[in-house]
Amino acid sequence: DNDLDALMADLMADLDATEKLAAEKKAAAKDPHPTLENLHLPSPDHASVPAPPLPPAHRASSVPVPTPVPTSAPAPAPSSSTNPPSAENEEQAKADKIKLALEKLKEAKVKKLVVKVEMTNGSSKTLMVDERQTVRDVLDNLFEKTHCDCNVDWCLYETNPELQTERGFEDHENLVEPLSAWTRDSENKVLFREQEDKYAVFKNPQNFYLWKKDKKALKDMKDKDKELLLEENFCGSSIIVPDLEGALYLKEDGKKSWKQRYFLLRASGIYYVPKGKTKTSRDLVSLVNFDNVNVYYAKEYKAKYKAPTDFCFILKHPQIQKESQYIKYLCCDDHRAMTLWVTGIRVAKVSKAPISSPLTPRTRISRGPTAHCVVFSTGSRCTRTTRLTQPLPPPPLMDVLPPPPPDPVMPPPPPLPNKGGLPPPPPPSSVTKNRGGALPPAPVEDFPPPPPLDDGELPPDFMPPPPPAAGVGFYLHGGEALPPPPPDPVGLPLAPPPPGPPPPPPPPPPVGAPAPRPVLPAKREGPAPPKRTTPGLSAPSGGDFMSELMVAMQKKRVQQ
Amino acid sequence: MAVWDLSVMVEELGPEAPALKVSVTSDLHVGGVILKIVQKTGKLLLLFDDVHSLIVQLQCCAVYYSDDSDLNPTDIKKDWSDHALWWEQKQQWLLKPAWTLDKCGVHADARLCFTPQHKPLRLGLPNGATVSLRACFSSPVFRSIMGICRLLNIRHPEELSLLRPAEEKKKKKDTAQEELYDLTGVPLSAGLGAVVTLSDGMPAHFAESPEAEAVYKMLSVSQPAPAPETINKLYRPTSVVEKAQVNSRWLDSSRSLLQQGVQENSKLLLRFKYFSFYDLVPKVDVVRLTQLYEQARWAVLLEEIECTEEEMMLFAALQYHIGKVSLTEALVTPSPAMDDLDFALQCLEVKMDGESSGVDMLESMTAPQLHDYLKIFRPKRLTLKGYKQFWFTFKDMSISYFKSKEESFREPIQQMNLKGCEVTPDVSVANQKFCIKLLIPEPDGMNEVCLRCENEQQYSNWMAACRLASKGKTLADSSYPSEVQSIRSFLAMQRSVPGSNDAQTDESINTHSLVSPRYQKKYKAKQLTPRILESYQNVAQLSLTDAVQRFLQIWQALPDFGVSYFVVRFKGCRKDEVLGIANNRLIRIDLGVGDVVKTWRYNTMKQWNVNWDIRQVAIEFNGNVNIAFSCLTADCKIVHEYIGGYIFMSTRGKEPGETLNEELFHKLTGGHEAL
C-alpha cells in the first residue's frame, strides 16, 4: 500500500495551502515510482499462468493468486514529473493523481469468481475470472491451458438442466455477470466446446441473409459474394438484422398449449401478426424486445412441455433460472428455422450496441489475435492491478449481490470475413498456436474496399452512338459479380504478437487433437456451482484519502 | 465568309430591350461573340488584343467599360465573367469558347441569350427551411449540387440530388409567409480546395455576416418539433403507388438546371437520394448529419417509411431528447475522458471548500443513500392488498424497506436488488399519481413491485435511482443529477396544457408533434406521454451526437429503409407492379398485396440496358436471368440513374481523402447523352 499512502500524502500536501512549491515538485517527481513498482509486482505470478494446467484441486487452492490476466503496461505515469513545475502542470499532476486514485478505487471493487469449466472429455479446469474479463479473454486463457486447435468455433457454453436450455456466451460478454445469476444450488455448467453455430453467420452469411433463396444457390455461393454480404450487413453504419419471418409456435403465457402465429424479426424486437391483420409494420404486435432478454436453445421440449417439435428456443432474462411465466417459449418447424431465428436474434441483440464508441469495441475484438493485444489496445485498461484485497467500501456479500443483466452496451461480435469461411487450424504442436489459432473475429475496419470499377474493364462500346433500338449497355464484367470483390483480407492470422506479455512457455506435448465431441460429457460430479471468493473486507490504510474523495463527491451531489 | 447578324438578348439590358445585333462570321469563336457582345453592350475598354487571352481573363476578372454607355452609371464596373450564351430554341448552353459558331450549329435564325451562369435558386432543405443561394444553371445538375453542398458544408454531394416540389394547390398565403434564409451574398467558391473552417467547425464563409451565421445555425442545429397541425397539413403518401410518385420528380443529374426548365428563383428541394451514407463523421459532418436526421425524422413523421408502434415511440423519445439537448449542446462535444477529469477536479474543489470533520469522513465511508416513507404494492401477492407504507432506503443498487424509520437499524423486511430490472413509470401529474413499476428479475421469474411516491420531487429522486440501478450504476454515479433533471423536465411535459400547439420550448412540448398523424389520432397527448417516457429512459443519457446517430441507426434498421419505389410494367405481364430500388438490390413487389415477389442483387447483375426509344429498361443477371420493364410513374432515365447511382456509390473507395469520380458517375448514370 505504499503507493496509495504516498499518493494520499502527496494529495494532502497539495491541498495544504501553505505547502511549498518545491515540496510539491519533489512529491510529484517521487510519485510515479511506487506506482510502477506496484503494478509490476504481480508479474512473477503472471509468468506462471500459462504453465501446464494444474488439476482443479490445486488451482482451487490458489484462490488468492492474482487473476491470470497478463498484467500489462504500467499505469500512465503522471507526465508532470519531467515537466517544469508551472501552475498548469501542477494542476495536471493533481488531476492525474486523482484519476489514479479513482481507478484504484474502482479496482478494489472488482468482483472475481472461481469458475469450473468442463472440457469436452469430461474433465474440468478451474480458473479465476474477474468481472472485467470478457468471454474472449477467458477463452484465450483456456487456449493457453489446453491443447485444443484454438479455432473460432470454441466457445463457452452455459447449460441449465432445470430449464433444459443452453447458450453459447458471446465473445464480447462478460462472464462473471451471467454466472452470478446462478442460484446457490444450481446445477448449471460452463462447458468449453466447439460450436459450429458460433460464427456461422460470418462463415455463411447467405444462409441467414438470403434464407429465402433455394438451398442449392446458397450452397454454391461464391466467397466474394459472401464477403459482400458481410460488408453490407455488418460494416455499414449499423448492423443489419436478417429479415426473418415465418410461422412459429408460441407457448401461451402460463398455459400448456402452443399456438401458431406469424412472427417477424426486426432490429427492435420480435413481433407477430395479430389475427385478421396484415404484416404491415403498423399492425404488428411486439412480443418482446431484446433489451433485457437472451436467447437460449431449448432441449427436448416435446417431452417437457408437449411442444410440437423439439426445435425450440426461449427468450428470458438471464437471471431467471427456473420455469416462469416471464419466459417466452417458441417452437420452430425444423432445425434450420431454429438456427435462423436464434442467430437472427443474436445479431439483433448485437445491433443495439451503442454508436458512441463503435471503434473501441470493434478494435478490441478485431485487432490483435489474443486478449493480450486487446489489453494493450485499450489504454484505459492497462492499469489492471491484480490485488484481491482491500476493497473499499466493503462490498456486500456476493450472495446477496444480484446478478447483473447482460450489458446491453456490449460491442458486436465482429464479422469474420475469412475467405474460405473456416480458418485453417494451425498444427496442434505448434508453439505459437495460441496466437495463430485464437482467431479473433473479423477486423471490420480492415475490410478492403471494393476497388472502383476499372474503366479498362468496360467494353469499348461503352459509349455507343445513340442508335434508337440498340440501347445503351453497361457490360459489367461479363458473368462476374459487381462490384469487383475486394482482395483477400490480409493480416488475419498475421497480426504481430503483442509486444508486452512474455510469451507462454512451450506447452507440453500435444495430447492429441481433441476430437469434436458433440455431446456433453457424461461425467457428473454433482452440482458445480461456481465457487465464490470473498475478498478481504479490511479497509486499506489508504482509505482516508478515498473517503475524502467520497465526501467531496457527496457534497457535490448535495449541492446539485 | 459571309458576315451575318446574330441576335442576342442581354439580360442586363432588361427584358423589354430589343435583341442586340452582333455581326459575326460562321468561323467566329463563341469567345469572340461574347467579346463583341460585351463591347457592344458597354463600349468596352479594350484591354486585351487577343481574343483568347481575353477569354482566359474572362474567367477570373472583371472587364471594365466606360461610363458613357447608356447603362446605369452605377454599373461602371461590370463583371461579365459569369456570363455565357444560352441557346433558347435548342435548350443548350454554348460553353466552349473555342468552338466556332459553325461547329455549334448556330446560324442566322438562332436567337441567343447572354446570361449569367449562376442564378439565385430557392432551395428547400431536408429540415423544411428554405434557403436562397446562387447555383450554377449551366453545368450538369450533379456538379451544381457539388457547388451547393460545398456552400452548405455537406460532404459527399453525390448522395444528394434535387427534387422538384410537388405541385402545390393554389395557396398563395403559404408561399408568402415562407421564411427565407438568404445566402445569395455568400460567394460560391469555385476552387476545389478545402473549405476553410473555423475552430468551432463552421466554415469561414459563414462568418462573414451575422445573417450567414444564422443560416449556419439553421443548417447545423435540428429544428424544433413542428406543431401537430403542420404534420397533418403536409402531404403523406398512403400507398406504395403514392410513394412511387415522389421519384418522378428527381432532376436529371447529367443535364443543367436551365436545360430542365428550372427558372431563376424557382424552388427545388435538396434531398438525400441515395441511401448509402458514406463515411459519416460527426465531427466534420455537422450539417450533413443534422440534415440527414431531419430528412429521416420527416420520413417517419409523414409515414413515408413505416414502423411499428414501439419504434415510433422510440423515435419520438429520441426527437424529444435531441430537441432538448440541441438547446444547450453543440453537436461536437468534448471527449468524455475530459468530463471525468473535470468532474474529479470539481469534486476536489468542493472538498477544499468544505471543512472536513471526522464525522464527515465517517459518513463518507458509506455510499450515498435515499430514504423516505413510500408506499408499496405488489400485484402478484395476495397478502398485500393495496398500497402499504414502509420506510424505504436506497443504497448502492438495492432497495430495502422497514416497518418504520425507527426499525431501520434492524433487518429489512425485504431487500430488492435492482440491477438488471425493468423500470416503468406510471405517472399522472393531473391525478398526482407518481408510481414506479419495477420488474425485478429473480431466479424463478420476475418480481413485480410498484412503489408510490408522494410528489414529483420524491418521484424524480427515486426514479432516477431506480433507473441507474437497473443499468448497474449506483447513486454515486455522476449521471444521477442529470437523470433527476431529465425526469423532472419530462414531468413538465405532462403539466403543459394538453391540446396546445406550441412548438417546442424549454420544458414543455406537445407529444403529438413527435409522432405521425396515425398515432396522433390513436392516442391523446396525455396517453402518449407515458409511452414516450418509457422509451425515453433508454436514451435520456445520450449526447446529442449519439442521439442523432441512434435515430439514424434505428431508421436504417427499418425493413423498408432505403427502398425507392417505381410503378413499372414487366415485359410479358399485364398488370402494373412495383419495382423497389435499394442500395444493394432490386425488389419486385406486388402492387396489390405489397409482398416482395422477387429480389435481385446487384452483385449478380451482368449488365443493364435502356432502350430509349421504347423507354424500356432491360437487365441481365447471372444464370441467364433477364428482366425488362417499362416505367410508368417516372421517366426511365430516373430509374436508370438510380441503378447506376447505387453502383457508383458502391465503388467509392475507403480512403477518406478520395476525390469524387465525376466521370464515372456520368458514365454509369448518364445514358446516351452523357458523353
Coordinates of N, CA and C in Angstrom, one line a residue, chain B residues 336-440:
Chain B
P336 N -15.5 12.3 -23.4 CA -15.9 12.0 -22.1 C -14.8 11.9 -21.0
A337 N -13.6 11.6 -21.5 CA -12.5 11.5 -20.6 C -12.2 12.8 -19.9
M338 N -12.4 13.9 -20.7 CA -12.2 15.2 -20.1 C -13.3 15.5 -19.1
D339 N -14.5 15.0 -19.4 CA -15.5 15.2 -18.4 C -15.2 14.6 -17.1
D340 N -14.7 13.4 -17.2 CA -14.3 12.7 -15.9 C -13.4 13.5 -15.1
L341 N -12.4 14.0 -15.8 CA -11.3 14.7 -15.2 C -11.9 16.0 -14.6
D342 N -12.7 16.6 -15.4 CA -13.4 17.9 -14.9 C -14.1 17.6 -13.6
F343 N -14.8 16.5 -13.7 CA -15.7 16.1 -12.5 C -14.8 15.9 -11.3
A344 N -13.7 15.2 -11.5 CA -12.9 14.9 -10.4 C -12.3 16.2 -9.8
L345 N -12.0 17.1 -10.7 CA -11.4 18.3 -10.2 C -12.4 19.1 -9.4
Q346 N -13.6 19.1 -10.0 CA -14.7 19.8 -9.3 C -14.9 19.3 -7.9
C347 N -14.9 18.0 -7.8 CA -15.0 17.3 -6.5 C -14.0 17.8 -5.6
L348 N -12.8 17.9 -6.1 CA -11.7 18.3 -5.3 C -11.9 19.7 -4.8
E349 N -12.4 20.6 -5.7 CA -12.7 22.0 -5.3 C -13.7 22.0 -4.1
V350 N -14.7 21.2 -4.3 CA -15.8 21.2 -3.3 C -15.2 20.8 -2.0
K351 N -14.3 19.8 -2.1 CA -13.7 19.3 -0.9 C -12.9 20.3 -0.2
M352 N -12.1 21.1 -1.0 CA -11.3 22.1 -0.4 C -12.1 23.2 0.2
D353 N -13.3 23.4 -0.3 CA -14.1 24.5 0.2 C -14.7 24.1 1.6
G354 N -15.2 22.9 1.6 CA -15.9 22.4 2.8 C -14.9 22.0 3.9
E355 N -15.3 22.2 5.1 CA -14.4 21.8 6.2 C -14.6 20.3 6.4
S356 N -13.6 19.5 6.5 CA -13.8 18.1 6.6 C -13.6 17.7 8.1
S357 N -14.7 17.3 8.7 CA -14.7 16.9 10.1 C -14.6 15.4 10.1
G358 N -14.3 14.9 11.3 CA -14.3 13.4 11.4 C -15.6 12.7 11.1
V359 N -16.7 13.4 11.4 CA -18.0 12.8 11.2 C -18.2 12.7 9.7
D360 N -17.8 13.7 9.0 CA -18.0 13.7 7.5 C -17.3 12.5 6.9
M361 N -16.1 12.3 7.4 CA -15.2 11.3 6.9 C -15.9 9.9 7.1
L362 N -16.4 9.8 8.3 CA -17.1 8.5 8.7 C -18.3 8.3 7.7
E363 N -19.0 9.3 7.6 CA -20.2 9.2 6.7 C -19.8 8.8 5.3
S364 N -18.7 9.3 4.9 CA -18.3 9.1 3.5 C -17.9 7.7 3.3
M365 N -17.7 6.9 4.3 CA -17.3 5.6 4.1 C -18.5 4.8 3.6
T366 N -19.7 5.3 3.8 CA -20.8 4.6 3.3 C -21.3 5.4 2.0
A367 N -21.8 4.6 1.1 CA -22.3 5.2 -0.1 C -23.5 6.1 0.1
P368 N -23.7 7.0 -0.8 CA -24.9 7.9 -0.7 C -26.2 7.1 -0.7
Q369 N -27.2 7.6 0.0 CA -28.4 6.9 0.2 C -29.6 7.8 0.0
L370 N -30.7 7.1 -0.3 CA -32.0 7.8 -0.2 C -32.8 7.1 0.8
H371 N -33.6 7.9 1.6 CA -34.6 7.2 2.5 C -35.8 8.1 2.6
D372 N -36.9 7.4 2.7 CA -38.2 8.1 2.7 C -39.3 7.1 3.1
Y373 N -40.4 7.6 3.5 CA -41.6 6.8 3.6 C -42.2 6.7 2.2
L374 N -42.4 5.5 1.7 CA -43.0 5.3 0.4 C -44.1 4.2 0.6
K375 N -44.9 4.1 -0.4 CA -46.0 3.1 -0.4 C -45.6 2.0 -1.4
I376 N -45.9 0.8 -1.0 CA -45.5 -0.3 -1.9 C -46.8 -1.1 -2.2
F377 N -46.8 -1.7 -3.4 CA -47.9 -2.5 -3.8 C -47.4 -3.6 -4.6
R378 N -47.7 -4.9 -4.3 CA -47.3 -5.9 -5.1 C -48.4 -6.7 -5.7
P379 N -48.6 -6.5 -7.0 CA -49.8 -7.1 -7.6 C -49.9 -8.6 -7.5
K380 N -48.8 -9.2 -7.5 CA -48.8 -10.7 -7.6 C -49.1 -11.3 -6.2
R381 N -48.9 -10.6 -5.2 CA -49.1 -11.1 -3.8 C -50.5 -10.9 -3.3
L382 N -51.1 -11.9 -2.9 CA -52.5 -11.8 -2.5 C -52.5 -11.2 -1.1
T383 N -51.4 -11.4 -0.3 CA -51.5 -10.9 1.1 C -51.5 -9.4 1.2
L384 N -50.8 -8.8 0.3 CA -50.7 -7.3 0.4 C -51.8 -6.7 -0.6
K385 N -52.8 -6.3 0.0 CA -53.8 -5.6 -0.9 C -53.7 -4.1 -0.8
G386 N -53.6 -3.5 -1.9 CA -53.4 -2.1 -1.9 C -52.1 -1.6 -1.5
Y387 N -51.9 -0.3 -1.4 CA -50.6 0.2 -1.1 C -50.4 0.2 0.4
K388 N -49.2 -0.1 0.8 CA -48.9 -0.1 2.3 C -47.6 0.7 2.5
Q389 N -47.6 1.5 3.5 CA -46.5 2.4 3.7 C -45.4 1.7 4.5
F390 N -44.2 1.9 4.1 CA -43.0 1.5 4.8 C -41.9 2.5 4.7
W391 N -40.9 2.3 5.5 CA -39.7 3.1 5.5 C -38.7 2.5 4.5
F392 N -38.4 3.3 3.4 CA -37.5 2.7 2.4 C -36.1 3.4 2.4
T393 N -35.2 2.5 2.1 CA -33.8 3.1 1.9 C -33.3 2.6 0.6
F394 N -32.6 3.4 -0.1 CA -32.0 3.1 -1.4 C -30.5 3.2 -1.2
K395 N -29.8 2.1 -1.4 CA -28.4 2.2 -1.2 C -27.7 1.3 -2.2
D396 N -26.6 1.8 -2.7 CA -26.0 1.1 -3.9 C -27.0 0.9 -5.0
M397 N -27.3 -0.4 -5.2 CA -28.2 -0.7 -6.2 C -29.5 -1.4 -5.7
S398 N -29.7 -1.3 -4.4 CA -30.8 -2.1 -3.9 C -31.7 -1.2 -3.0
I399 N -33.0 -1.6 -3.0 CA -34.0 -1.0 -2.1 C -34.3 -1.9 -1.0
S400 N -34.3 -1.4 0.3 CA -34.7 -2.2 1.4 C -35.9 -1.5 2.1
Y401 N -36.7 -2.2 2.7 CA -37.8 -1.5 3.4 C -38.0 -2.1 4.8
F402 N -38.4 -1.2 5.7 CA -38.6 -1.5 7.1 C -40.0 -1.0 7.5
K403 N -40.4 -1.5 8.7 CA -41.7 -1.1 9.2 C -41.8 0.4 9.4
S404 N -40.7 0.9 10.0 CA -40.7 2.3 10.3 C -39.3 2.8 10.3
K405 N -39.1 4.1 10.4 CA -37.8 4.7 10.4 C -37.0 4.2 11.6
E406 N -37.7 4.0 12.7 CA -37.0 3.6 13.9 C -36.5 2.2 13.8
E407 N -37.1 1.4 12.9 CA -36.7 0.0 12.8 C -35.6 -0.2 11.8
S408 N -35.2 0.9 11.2 CA -34.3 0.8 10.0 C -32.9 0.2 10.4
F409 N -32.7 0.1 11.7 CA -31.4 -0.5 12.0 C -31.4 -2.0 12.1
R410 N -32.6 -2.5 12.1 CA -32.8 -4.0 12.1 C -32.7 -4.5 10.7
E411 N -33.0 -5.8 10.6 CA -33.0 -6.5 9.3 C -34.2 -5.9 8.5
P412 N -34.0 -5.6 7.3 CA -35.2 -5.1 6.5 C -36.2 -6.2 6.3
I413 N -37.4 -5.8 6.0 CA -38.5 -6.8 5.7 C -38.1 -7.4 4.4
Q414 N -37.6 -6.6 3.5 CA -37.2 -7.2 2.2 C -36.1 -6.3 1.6
Q415 N -35.2 -7.0 0.9 CA -34.2 -6.2 0.1 C -34.4 -6.6 -1.3
M416 N -34.4 -5.6 -2.2 CA -34.5 -5.9 -3.6 C -33.4 -5.3 -4.4
N417 N -32.7 -6.1 -5.1 CA -31.6 -5.6 -5.9 C -32.1 -5.3 -7.3
L418 N -31.8 -4.1 -7.7 CA -32.5 -3.6 -8.9 C -31.6 -3.7 -10.1
K419 N -30.4 -4.3 -10.0 CA -29.6 -4.4 -11.2 C -30.2 -5.3 -12.2
G420 N -30.4 -4.8 -13.4 CA -31.0 -5.6 -14.4 C -32.5 -5.6 -14.4
C421 N -33.1 -4.8 -13.6 CA -34.6 -4.8 -13.6 C -35.1 -3.9 -14.6
E422 N -36.4 -4.1 -14.9 CA -37.1 -3.2 -15.8 C -37.9 -2.1 -15.0
V423 N -37.7 -0.9 -15.3 CA -38.3 0.2 -14.6 C -39.3 0.9 -15.5
T424 N -40.5 1.0 -15.1 CA -41.5 1.7 -16.0 C -42.2 2.7 -15.1
P425 N -42.4 3.9 -15.7 CA -43.1 4.9 -14.9 C -44.6 4.7 -15.0
D426 N -45.3 5.0 -14.0 CA -46.8 5.0 -14.0 C -47.2 6.4 -13.4
V427 N -47.3 7.4 -14.2 CA -47.3 8.7 -13.7 C -48.5 9.5 -14.3
S428 N -49.2 10.2 -13.5 CA -50.2 11.1 -14.0 C -50.1 12.4 -13.1
V429 N -49.6 13.4 -13.7 CA -49.4 14.6 -12.9 C -50.8 15.2 -12.5
A430 N -51.8 15.0 -13.4 CA -53.1 15.6 -13.1 C -53.7 14.9 -11.9
N431 N -53.5 13.6 -11.8 CA -54.1 12.9 -10.6 C -53.1 12.8 -9.5
Q432 N -52.0 13.5 -9.6 CA -50.9 13.4 -8.6 C -50.6 12.0 -8.3
K433 N -50.4 11.2 -9.3 CA -50.0 9.8 -9.1 C -48.6 9.6 -9.6
F434 N -47.7 9.2 -8.7 CA -46.3 9.0 -9.1 C -45.9 7.7 -8.7
C435 N -46.0 6.7 -9.6 CA -45.7 5.4 -9.3 C -44.5 4.9 -10.1
I436 N -43.7 4.0 -9.5 CA -42.6 3.4 -10.2 C -42.9 1.9 -10.2
K437 N -43.0 1.4 -11.4 CA -43.2 0.0 -11.6 C -41.9 -0.7 -11.8
L438 N -41.6 -1.7 -11.0 CA -40.4 -2.4 -11.1 C -40.7 -3.9 -11.4
L439 N -39.9 -4.4 -12.4 CA -39.9 -5.8 -12.7 C -38.5 -6.3 -12.4
I440 N -38.4 -7.0 -11.2 CA -37.1 -7.4 -10.8 C -36.9 -8.8 -11.1

